[in-house]
Amino acid sequence: MLDFPRWKSWGIWLVILIGMALAIPSMIPKSQVERWQDWIPSARISLGLDLAGGSQLLLEADTADAAKQRLQAKEEEVTTELRRGEPRIAIGDVSTSGGRLSFMVRDPRQLDAAVERLRALSQPAGFTGQRDWDVQVVDSTRIVMIPTKQGEETALKNSMTVARDVVRRRVDPSGTKEVTVVNQGQRRILVAVPGVEDPDALKQLIGQTARLEFKLVDLEANPQEVAQGRAPPGSQVLPMADGSGNIAVKRRAMVTGDQLVKANQSFDQNGQAVVSIAFNSSGARRFGRVTQENVNKPFAIILDDKVLSAPNINEPILGGQAQISGNFTVETANQLAIALASGKLPVKLNVIEERTVSAELGRDSIEKGTIASVAATLAVIIFMLVTYGRFGVYATLALLVNALLILAGLAVFGAALTLPGIAGFVLTIGAAVDANVLINERIREEQRRGRKLLDSLETGYKEASTAIFDANITNTIAAVLMWYFGSGPIRGFAVVLMIGIITSVFTAVTFTRMLVAQWVKAKRPRVLHI
Amino acid sequence: MRLLKLVPDNTNIDFMRIRNVALIISILLTVAALTLVAVRGLNLGIDFVGGQVVRTEFQQPVDIEDLRGKVAALEQGDASIQEFGGSRTYQIRLPRPEGPDTAAAAAVTELRTMLQREYPGARVDAGESVSGKVSEELAWDGALAIGLSMLGIAIYIWIRFEWQFGVGALVTLFHDVSMVLGFFALTQLQVDLNIVAAFLAIVGYSLNDTVVIYDRIRENLRKFRKMAMIPLLNLSLNETLSRTVVTSLSIMLALAVLLFLGPDVIFGLTLAVLLGTFIGTYSSIYISAPILVWLGVTPDSFVRGDDHDPAAKPAEAR
């Protein structure tokens, strides 16, 4: 028992000091911490949204929509390749029904050449050498392209990575807020934004695909047919965003949002909120040429297949700058600008889970939670003191250091503290108390059996350790499995438990042992009051 | 200074004398609890069944019938409206809507808008919506997490002790979890994901308690090879009684403080853990210990570990 080498106590104090240094930033206001020197640790415990207030959304990719879009893109790619490439191959009877692209090659002699060229369009997907599209010939004139499973998966994976970045740019354009945007599983994205209490704006901002297109209005279309949703060949019917009916536009886009370099909210000459955009050089060139050829004709500004407005081209727009108008408020214009600047979402995202907690409620939870925790800790401390006297003081010190180390651990690992986390905290404090109780009771027992003071201390610590060890290992197993298989609050609980198990063994066993050893060495007591 | 001693030195309580009575009561209570769960069911929160919840604090006290009418006008199915904490705070819960996964999020938006329009100054404190797909996953995840951790723990105890101890710990856990479930079925307190955290805490505490007692039983089994099983269990329980009482009391003390002073949102969670602590303490004495007798643990069970000769089976050695 007395054998407590100096390096060991130095080590223990060092751990405690480091723990304190890491825990301190979480206990003082954030504004203060931000003014600190770089070398001072300043990682703070982040509070979960249930404590801090804010909104959390779980988004899921609409895979049916993604597959449809992928098919449409393929259709365009294929028709462009065959009709415009050299030599030209005439095709007809194009269909995308049943999730596959099928068409007829008009001249059967060109069939092999067509297959050859289409195969070259597909990409390898996965490790098995499989390609992302399967090209087959049926009925000797018809080519069918079927998306392979690997191809779909690869495409979705790439889309989700891009989607995550797009969502992050939309939620946090300046990159300064403490938002969390992470991929979850294969087709989900979790977004947590502290401080946002009305998630509607957030949902709108994220939910916009933001596919921007400029197309010429088809003036030759029959208005009656357009109203019924029918358009001449080469054109399509789109609804107006304000719900005022349909409009026919040319299928081919003049320019698309991909060619944007800038988008921001501004005002037009009438003081109306608009979105100002600027194209890159190729976009600007195309926009200039098309507007030049179509002066005095209207063009449509289309967002996600809805027509925002269809202004007249009064004069050629040459500088690559344009304004999008469409009954915006400053806020909606700003939102659209952010959505456009962040790029279009490669896949439609649906909100499948939403949780919002107001800052007031969060603050109330923290305040009451803190008061209750402090009171609970005090109650336990008093109980320990009256039960174990001097050893109760050691247990108390261990308890306080333990709480500090858990805070430090949470700050270092960047784990957010949630309400279930507080439950985990209470449980580990309970475990730490139990470890001390086990040791102290064992020492009492050994004394009763007539052992000498030093002997009973030694045996007490030694014998109690097996029980403490087993109890903690079982809890660790539970915590690890919960963390691995659980979700949300269960994980929050598990993280605190894992940190707490380690710190409680350290404080309840090692730290108190050092205190006891130093006391015995210094005072050489003859009797033990425990 | 005289120190507090809740349990006198050298107690000699014959715990095992009433072990059959205790067992019958425990079995009856467990069956009753599970029947209650089966018959009345649990008041599952939207985390597990999907749906929407909005918690609002109004500026003035509102007429609940009036509020009910306005919520019903949204035509989103049977709403449940409850007072929450104070008389001006209400929790409105709507069933999971028909239609696509996005319908839940849309419904909560509609409800939120209506409240802010109809009751100026009303503050929406919390709004949640969980789609059917997510809720199924959350329920599955929760059950899987609890189930697998129980299994992992049983395997560990089996390896560290003997298989009887692993089974004993599992039966004890099953008892404790059933009782708390029965309590939730009885009170119809809402079971949400936070309550799963409470179950995990109960599992953790119950195990801790069981393992400590098992540890002492193992120690005594090695020490007193000639002692019969029943007196040995009584001795072990008496030796650990002081520790059991001090630990349970201090934890229950802390939880009681949390129950009365803590935020309303963790009331259910704290209550569950408090109850679980009580049940866990009882079960580690009256279920986990006597079950060892029924499973046939004898003082021979641990001889192997002491003899440093794994080949010599205790039964043959004699």
CSV table of C-alpha atoms in Angstrom, one decimal, chain B residues 31-232:
chain,number,residue,atom,x,y,z
B,31,VAL,CA,-46.1,-12.6,-15.6
B,32,ALA,CA,-48.5,-9.8,-14.5
B,33,ALA,CA,-46.2,-7.1,-15.9
B,34,LEU,CA,-45.8,-8.9,-19.3
B,35,THR,CA,-49.6,-9.5,-19.4
B,36,LEU,CA,-50.2,-5.9,-18.8
B,37,VAL,CA,-47.8,-5.0,-21.6
B,38,ALA,CA,-49.6,-7.4,-23.9
B,39,VAL,CA,-53.1,-6.3,-22.9
B,40,ARG,CA,-52.8,-2.5,-22.3
B,41,GLY,CA,-49.8,-2.0,-24.5
B,42,LEU,CA,-47.2,0.6,-24.2
B,43,ASN,CA,-47.8,4.2,-24.9
B,44,LEU,CA,-45.2,4.3,-27.7
B,45,GLY,CA,-43.9,7.8,-28.7
B,46,ILE,CA,-43.6,8.9,-32.3
B,47,ASP,CA,-40.0,7.7,-32.3
B,48,PHE,CA,-41.3,4.2,-32.6
B,49,VAL,CA,-44.7,4.5,-34.4
B,50,GLY,CA,-44.1,7.6,-36.4
B,51,GLY,CA,-46.2,10.7,-36.3
B,52,GLN,CA,-45.9,14.3,-35.2
B,53,VAL,CA,-45.6,16.0,-31.8
B,54,VAL,CA,-45.6,19.8,-31.2
B,55,ARG,CA,-45.1,21.3,-27.8
B,56,THR,CA,-46.4,24.8,-27.4
B,57,GLU,CA,-46.4,27.4,-24.6
B,58,PHE,CA,-49.3,29.8,-24.9
B,59,GLN,CA,-49.4,33.4,-23.7
B,60,GLN,CA,-52.7,33.0,-22.0
B,61,PRO,CA,-54.4,29.8,-20.7
B,62,VAL,CA,-56.3,28.4,-23.6
B,63,ASP,CA,-59.6,26.5,-23.7
B,64,ILE,CA,-58.6,23.0,-24.5
B,65,GLU,CA,-61.8,22.2,-26.3
B,66,ASP,CA,-61.3,25.2,-28.5
B,67,LEU,CA,-57.7,24.1,-29.2
B,68,ARG,CA,-59.0,20.6,-29.9
B,69,GLY,CA,-61.4,22.0,-32.4
B,70,LYS,CA,-58.8,24.0,-34.2
B,71,VAL,CA,-56.4,21.0,-34.4
B,72,ALA,CA,-59.2,18.8,-35.6
B,73,ALA,CA,-60.0,21.3,-38.4
B,74,LEU,CA,-56.6,20.4,-39.9
B,75,GLU,CA,-58.0,17.0,-40.6
B,76,GLN,CA,-54.9,15.1,-39.7
B,77,GLY,CA,-56.6,12.3,-37.8
B,78,ASP,CA,-57.1,11.8,-34.0
B,79,ALA,CA,-55.0,14.3,-32.1
B,80,SER,CA,-54.1,13.8,-28.5
B,81,ILE,CA,-53.7,17.0,-26.5
B,82,GLN,CA,-52.1,16.9,-23.1
B,83,GLU,CA,-51.0,19.4,-20.5
B,84,PHE,CA,-47.2,19.3,-20.2
B,85,GLY,CA,-45.5,20.7,-17.1
B,86,GLY,CA,-47.6,23.9,-16.7
B,87,SER,CA,-51.2,24.9,-17.4
B,88,ARG,CA,-50.2,26.9,-20.5
B,89,THR,CA,-48.0,24.3,-22.0
B,90,TYR,CA,-49.6,21.6,-24.2
B,91,GLN,CA,-48.3,18.7,-26.1
B,92,ILE,CA,-50.2,18.0,-29.3
B,93,ARG,CA,-49.6,14.7,-30.9
B,94,LEU,CA,-50.9,13.6,-34.3
B,95,PRO,CA,-51.0,10.1,-35.8
B,96,ARG,CA,-48.7,9.1,-38.6
B,97,PRO,CA,-50.2,10.5,-41.8
B,98,GLU,CA,-51.0,8.4,-44.8
B,99,GLY,CA,-48.9,8.9,-47.9
B,100,PRO,CA,-45.2,9.3,-48.6
B,101,ASP,CA,-42.5,9.6,-46.0
B,102,THR,CA,-42.4,13.3,-46.4
B,103,ALA,CA,-46.0,13.7,-45.2
B,104,ALA,CA,-45.0,13.6,-41.5
B,105,ALA,CA,-42.7,16.6,-42.0
B,106,ALA,CA,-45.4,18.5,-43.9
B,107,ALA,CA,-48.0,17.8,-41.2
B,108,VAL,CA,-45.9,19.3,-38.4
B,109,THR,CA,-45.3,22.4,-40.5
B,110,GLU,CA,-49.0,22.8,-41.0
B,111,LEU,CA,-49.7,22.4,-37.3
B,112,ARG,CA,-47.0,24.9,-36.4
B,113,THR,CA,-48.3,27.4,-38.8
B,114,MET,CA,-51.9,27.0,-37.5
B,115,LEU,CA,-50.8,27.5,-33.8
B,116,GLN,CA,-48.8,30.6,-34.6
B,117,ARG,CA,-51.7,32.1,-36.6
B,118,GLU,CA,-54.6,31.2,-34.2
B,119,TYR,CA,-52.8,32.0,-31.0
B,120,PRO,CA,-50.6,35.1,-31.3
B,121,GLY,CA,-47.6,34.9,-29.1
B,122,ALA,CA,-47.7,31.2,-28.8
B,123,ARG,CA,-44.2,29.8,-28.7
B,124,VAL,CA,-43.6,26.4,-30.3
B,125,ASP,CA,-41.0,24.9,-28.0
B,126,ALA,CA,-40.5,21.6,-29.7
B,127,GLY,CA,-41.7,20.1,-32.9
B,128,GLU,CA,-40.9,16.6,-34.1
B,129,SER,CA,-42.0,14.4,-37.0
B,130,VAL,CA,-40.9,10.9,-37.6
B,131,SER,CA,-41.9,9.0,-40.7
B,132,GLY,CA,-43.0,5.5,-40.6
B,133,LYS,CA,-39.9,4.1,-42.1
B,134,VAL,CA,-37.6,5.9,-39.7
B,135,SER,CA,-39.7,4.9,-36.7
B,136,GLU,CA,-39.5,1.2,-37.6
B,137,GLU,CA,-35.8,1.5,-37.9
B,138,LEU,CA,-35.5,3.3,-34.5
B,139,ALA,CA,-37.6,0.6,-32.8
B,140,TRP,CA,-35.5,-2.1,-34.4
B,141,ASP,CA,-32.2,-0.3,-33.5
B,142,GLY,CA,-33.3,0.1,-29.9
B,143,ALA,CA,-34.4,-3.5,-29.5
B,144,LEU,CA,-31.2,-4.7,-31.2
B,145,ALA,CA,-29.0,-2.5,-29.0
B,146,ILE,CA,-30.6,-3.7,-25.8
B,147,GLY,CA,-30.8,-7.4,-26.9
B,148,LEU,CA,-27.2,-7.6,-28.1
B,149,SER,CA,-25.7,-5.9,-25.1
B,150,MET,CA,-27.6,-8.3,-22.8
B,151,LEU,CA,-26.3,-11.2,-24.8
B,152,GLY,CA,-22.7,-9.9,-24.9
B,153,ILE,CA,-22.7,-9.4,-21.2
B,154,ALA,CA,-24.1,-12.9,-20.5
B,155,ILE,CA,-21.3,-14.4,-22.6
B,156,TYR,CA,-18.7,-12.4,-20.7
B,157,ILE,CA,-20.1,-13.5,-17.4
B,158,TRP,CA,-20.2,-17.1,-18.6
B,159,ILE,CA,-16.5,-16.9,-19.5
B,160,ARG,CA,-15.4,-15.1,-16.3
B,161,PHE,CA,-17.5,-17.2,-14.0
B,162,GLU,CA,-19.5,-20.3,-15.0
B,163,TRP,CA,-22.4,-20.7,-17.4
B,164,GLN,CA,-24.9,-20.7,-14.5
B,165,PHE,CA,-23.9,-17.2,-13.6
B,166,GLY,CA,-24.4,-16.0,-17.2
B,167,VAL,CA,-27.9,-17.5,-17.2
B,168,GLY,CA,-28.6,-16.1,-13.8
B,169,ALA,CA,-27.6,-12.6,-14.9
B,170,LEU,CA,-29.8,-12.9,-18.0
B,171,VAL,CA,-32.8,-14.1,-16.0
B,172,THR,CA,-32.3,-11.2,-13.6
B,173,LEU,CA,-32.1,-8.7,-16.4
B,174,PHE,CA,-35.2,-10.2,-18.0
B,175,HIS,CA,-37.0,-9.8,-14.7
B,176,ASP,CA,-35.9,-6.2,-14.2
B,177,VAL,CA,-36.7,-5.1,-17.8
B,178,SER,CA,-40.1,-6.8,-17.7
B,179,MET,CA,-41.0,-5.1,-14.4
B,180,VAL,CA,-40.1,-1.6,-15.8
B,181,LEU,CA,-42.0,-2.4,-19.0
B,182,GLY,CA,-45.0,-3.4,-16.9
B,183,PHE,CA,-44.7,-0.1,-15.0
B,184,PHE,CA,-44.8,1.8,-18.3
B,185,ALA,CA,-47.8,-0.2,-19.4
B,186,LEU,CA,-49.5,0.5,-16.1
B,187,THR,CA,-48.9,4.3,-16.0
B,188,GLN,CA,-49.1,4.7,-19.7
B,189,LEU,CA,-46.1,7.1,-19.5
B,190,GLN,CA,-44.8,7.7,-23.0
B,191,VAL,CA,-42.0,5.5,-24.2
B,192,ASP,CA,-39.6,7.3,-26.5
B,193,LEU,CA,-36.0,7.0,-27.5
B,194,ASN,CA,-34.9,8.6,-24.2
B,195,ILE,CA,-36.6,5.8,-22.3
B,196,VAL,CA,-34.5,3.4,-24.2
B,197,ALA,CA,-31.5,5.2,-22.6
B,198,ALA,CA,-33.2,4.6,-19.3
B,199,PHE,CA,-33.5,0.9,-20.0
B,200,LEU,CA,-29.9,0.8,-20.8
B,201,ALA,CA,-29.1,2.5,-17.6
B,202,ILE,CA,-31.2,0.0,-15.7
B,203,VAL,CA,-29.5,-2.9,-17.5
B,204,GLY,CA,-26.2,-1.4,-16.5
B,205,TYR,CA,-27.1,-0.9,-12.9
B,206,SER,CA,-28.8,-4.3,-12.5
B,207,LEU,CA,-25.7,-6.0,-13.9
B,208,ASN,CA,-23.3,-4.0,-11.8
B,209,ASP,CA,-25.2,-5.1,-8.7
B,210,THR,CA,-25.5,-8.7,-9.8
B,211,VAL,CA,-21.8,-8.9,-10.8
B,212,VAL,CA,-20.7,-7.6,-7.4
B,213,ILE,CA,-22.7,-10.2,-5.6
B,214,TYR,CA,-21.6,-13.0,-7.9
B,215,ASP,CA,-18.0,-11.9,-7.4
B,216,ARG,CA,-18.4,-12.4,-3.7
B,217,ILE,CA,-20.2,-15.7,-4.1
B,218,ARG,CA,-17.3,-16.9,-6.3
B,219,GLU,CA,-14.8,-15.8,-3.8
B,220,ASN,CA,-16.6,-17.7,-1.0
B,221,LEU,CA,-17.0,-20.7,-3.2
B,222,ARG,CA,-13.3,-20.9,-3.5
B,223,LYS,CA,-12.7,-20.2,0.2
B,224,PHE,CA,-15.3,-22.4,1.9
B,225,ARG,CA,-15.3,-25.6,-0.1
B,226,LYS,CA,-17.2,-27.6,2.5
B,227,MET,CA,-20.0,-25.1,3.1
B,228,ALA,CA,-23.5,-25.9,1.7
B,229,MET,CA,-24.8,-23.7,-1.0
B,230,ILE,CA,-27.6,-22.0,0.9
B,231,PRO,CA,-25.6,-20.8,3.9
B,232,LEU,CA,-22.8,-19.8,1.5
